[in-house]
mmCIF file of C-alpha atoms in Angstrom:
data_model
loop_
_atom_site.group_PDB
_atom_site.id
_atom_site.type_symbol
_atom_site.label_atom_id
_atom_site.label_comp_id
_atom_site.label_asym_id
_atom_site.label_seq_id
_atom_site.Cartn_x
_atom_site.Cartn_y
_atom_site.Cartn_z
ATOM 1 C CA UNK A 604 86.890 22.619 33.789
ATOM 2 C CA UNK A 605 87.617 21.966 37.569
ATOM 3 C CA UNK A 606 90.221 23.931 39.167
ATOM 4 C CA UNK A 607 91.802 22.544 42.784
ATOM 5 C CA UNK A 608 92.414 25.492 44.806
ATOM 6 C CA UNK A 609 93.709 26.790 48.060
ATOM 7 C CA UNK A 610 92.800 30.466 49.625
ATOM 8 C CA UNK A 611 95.630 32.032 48.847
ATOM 9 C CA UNK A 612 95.080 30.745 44.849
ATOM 10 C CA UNK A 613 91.419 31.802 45.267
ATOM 11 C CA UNK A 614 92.090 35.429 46.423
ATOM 12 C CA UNK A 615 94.373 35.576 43.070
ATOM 13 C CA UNK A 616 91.812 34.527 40.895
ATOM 14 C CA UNK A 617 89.438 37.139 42.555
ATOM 15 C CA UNK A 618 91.750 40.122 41.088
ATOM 16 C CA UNK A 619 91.573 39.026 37.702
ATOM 17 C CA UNK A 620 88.034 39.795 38.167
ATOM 18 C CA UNK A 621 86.036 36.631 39.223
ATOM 19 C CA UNK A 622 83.750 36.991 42.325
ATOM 20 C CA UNK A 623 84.022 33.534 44.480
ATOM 21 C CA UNK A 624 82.229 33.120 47.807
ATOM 22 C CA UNK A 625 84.847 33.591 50.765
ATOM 23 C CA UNK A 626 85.389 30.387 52.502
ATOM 24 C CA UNK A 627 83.933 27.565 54.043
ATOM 25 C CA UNK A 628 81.408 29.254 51.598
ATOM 26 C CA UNK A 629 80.278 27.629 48.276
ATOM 27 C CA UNK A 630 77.853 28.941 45.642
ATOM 28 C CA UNK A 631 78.479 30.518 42.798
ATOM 29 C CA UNK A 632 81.010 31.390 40.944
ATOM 30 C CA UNK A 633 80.910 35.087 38.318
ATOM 31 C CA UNK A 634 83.630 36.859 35.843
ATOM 32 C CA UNK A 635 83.185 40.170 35.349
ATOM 33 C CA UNK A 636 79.567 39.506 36.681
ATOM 34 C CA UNK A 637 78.309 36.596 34.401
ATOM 35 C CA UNK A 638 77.315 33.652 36.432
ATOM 36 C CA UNK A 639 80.666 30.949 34.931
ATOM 37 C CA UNK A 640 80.107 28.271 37.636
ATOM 38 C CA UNK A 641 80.575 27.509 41.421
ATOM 39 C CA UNK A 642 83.014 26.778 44.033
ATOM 40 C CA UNK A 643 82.626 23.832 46.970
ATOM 41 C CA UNK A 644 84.726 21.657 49.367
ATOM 42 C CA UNK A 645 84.976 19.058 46.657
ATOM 43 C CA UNK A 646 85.843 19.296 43.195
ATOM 44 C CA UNK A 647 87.419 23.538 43.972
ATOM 45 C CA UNK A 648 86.142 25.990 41.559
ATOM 46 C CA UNK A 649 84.067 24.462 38.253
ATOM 47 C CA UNK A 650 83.778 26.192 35.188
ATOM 48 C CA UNK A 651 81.395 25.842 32.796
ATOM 49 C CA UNK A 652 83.062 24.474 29.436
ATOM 50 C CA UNK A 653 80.816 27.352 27.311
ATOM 51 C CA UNK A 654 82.189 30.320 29.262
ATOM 52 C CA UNK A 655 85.283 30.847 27.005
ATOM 53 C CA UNK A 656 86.265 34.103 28.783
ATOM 54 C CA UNK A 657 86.824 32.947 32.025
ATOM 55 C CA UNK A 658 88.518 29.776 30.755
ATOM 56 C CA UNK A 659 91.134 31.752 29.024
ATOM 57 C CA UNK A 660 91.448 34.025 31.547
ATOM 58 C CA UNK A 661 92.381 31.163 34.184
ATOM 59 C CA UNK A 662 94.345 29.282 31.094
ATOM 60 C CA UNK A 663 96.277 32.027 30.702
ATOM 61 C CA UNK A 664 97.186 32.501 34.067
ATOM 62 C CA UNK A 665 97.332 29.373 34.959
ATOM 63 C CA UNK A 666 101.161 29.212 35.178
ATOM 64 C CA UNK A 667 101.506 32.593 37.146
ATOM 65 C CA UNK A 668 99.106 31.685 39.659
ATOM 66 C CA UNK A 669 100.395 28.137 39.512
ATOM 67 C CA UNK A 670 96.823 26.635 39.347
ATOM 68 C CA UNK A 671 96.218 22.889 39.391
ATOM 69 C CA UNK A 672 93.212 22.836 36.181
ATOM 70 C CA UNK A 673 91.639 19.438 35.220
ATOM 71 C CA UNK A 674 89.588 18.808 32.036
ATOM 72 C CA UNK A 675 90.643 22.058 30.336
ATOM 73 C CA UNK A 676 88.117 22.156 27.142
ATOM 74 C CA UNK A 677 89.568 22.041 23.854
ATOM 75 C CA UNK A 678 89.483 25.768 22.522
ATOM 76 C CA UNK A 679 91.045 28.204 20.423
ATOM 77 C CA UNK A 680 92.961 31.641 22.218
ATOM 78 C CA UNK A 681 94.587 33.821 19.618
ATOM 79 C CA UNK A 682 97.406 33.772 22.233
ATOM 80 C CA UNK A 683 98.408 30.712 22.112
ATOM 81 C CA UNK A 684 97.567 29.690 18.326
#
């Protein structure tokens, strides 16, 4: 799942508990200090498609935080049926 973010978006995502390098960095990306995926100048931030957490963290704030997510995998979040 690719996420197209801006600084402002990425310092939100850092307080629901993801640790992203600061920028111009790029490198890895962790939730709650599990390695999910990385960050660069390109694609944004890419998650992993087996790191459920993190996905429905970002899914479920996705709205709130008024992310732009591409490729969202196809999984199943007891809050949203």
């Amino acid at each position: 799942m690719d996420i197209w973010v801006n600084p402002v978006q990425e310092n939100k995502i850092r307080k629901l508990g993801f640790t992203i390098p600061e920028r111009p960095g790029r490198g890895k990306v962790f939730y709650e200090n599990e390695e999910v995926g990385f960050i660069d100048d390109f694609i944004g931030i890419r998650i992993e498609d087996n790191k459920t957490d993190a996905i429905i963290k970002l899914l479920d704030n996705e709205e709130a935080l008024k992310l732009c997510i591409w490729n969202p995998p196809s999984i199943e979040r007891a809050s949203h049926g």
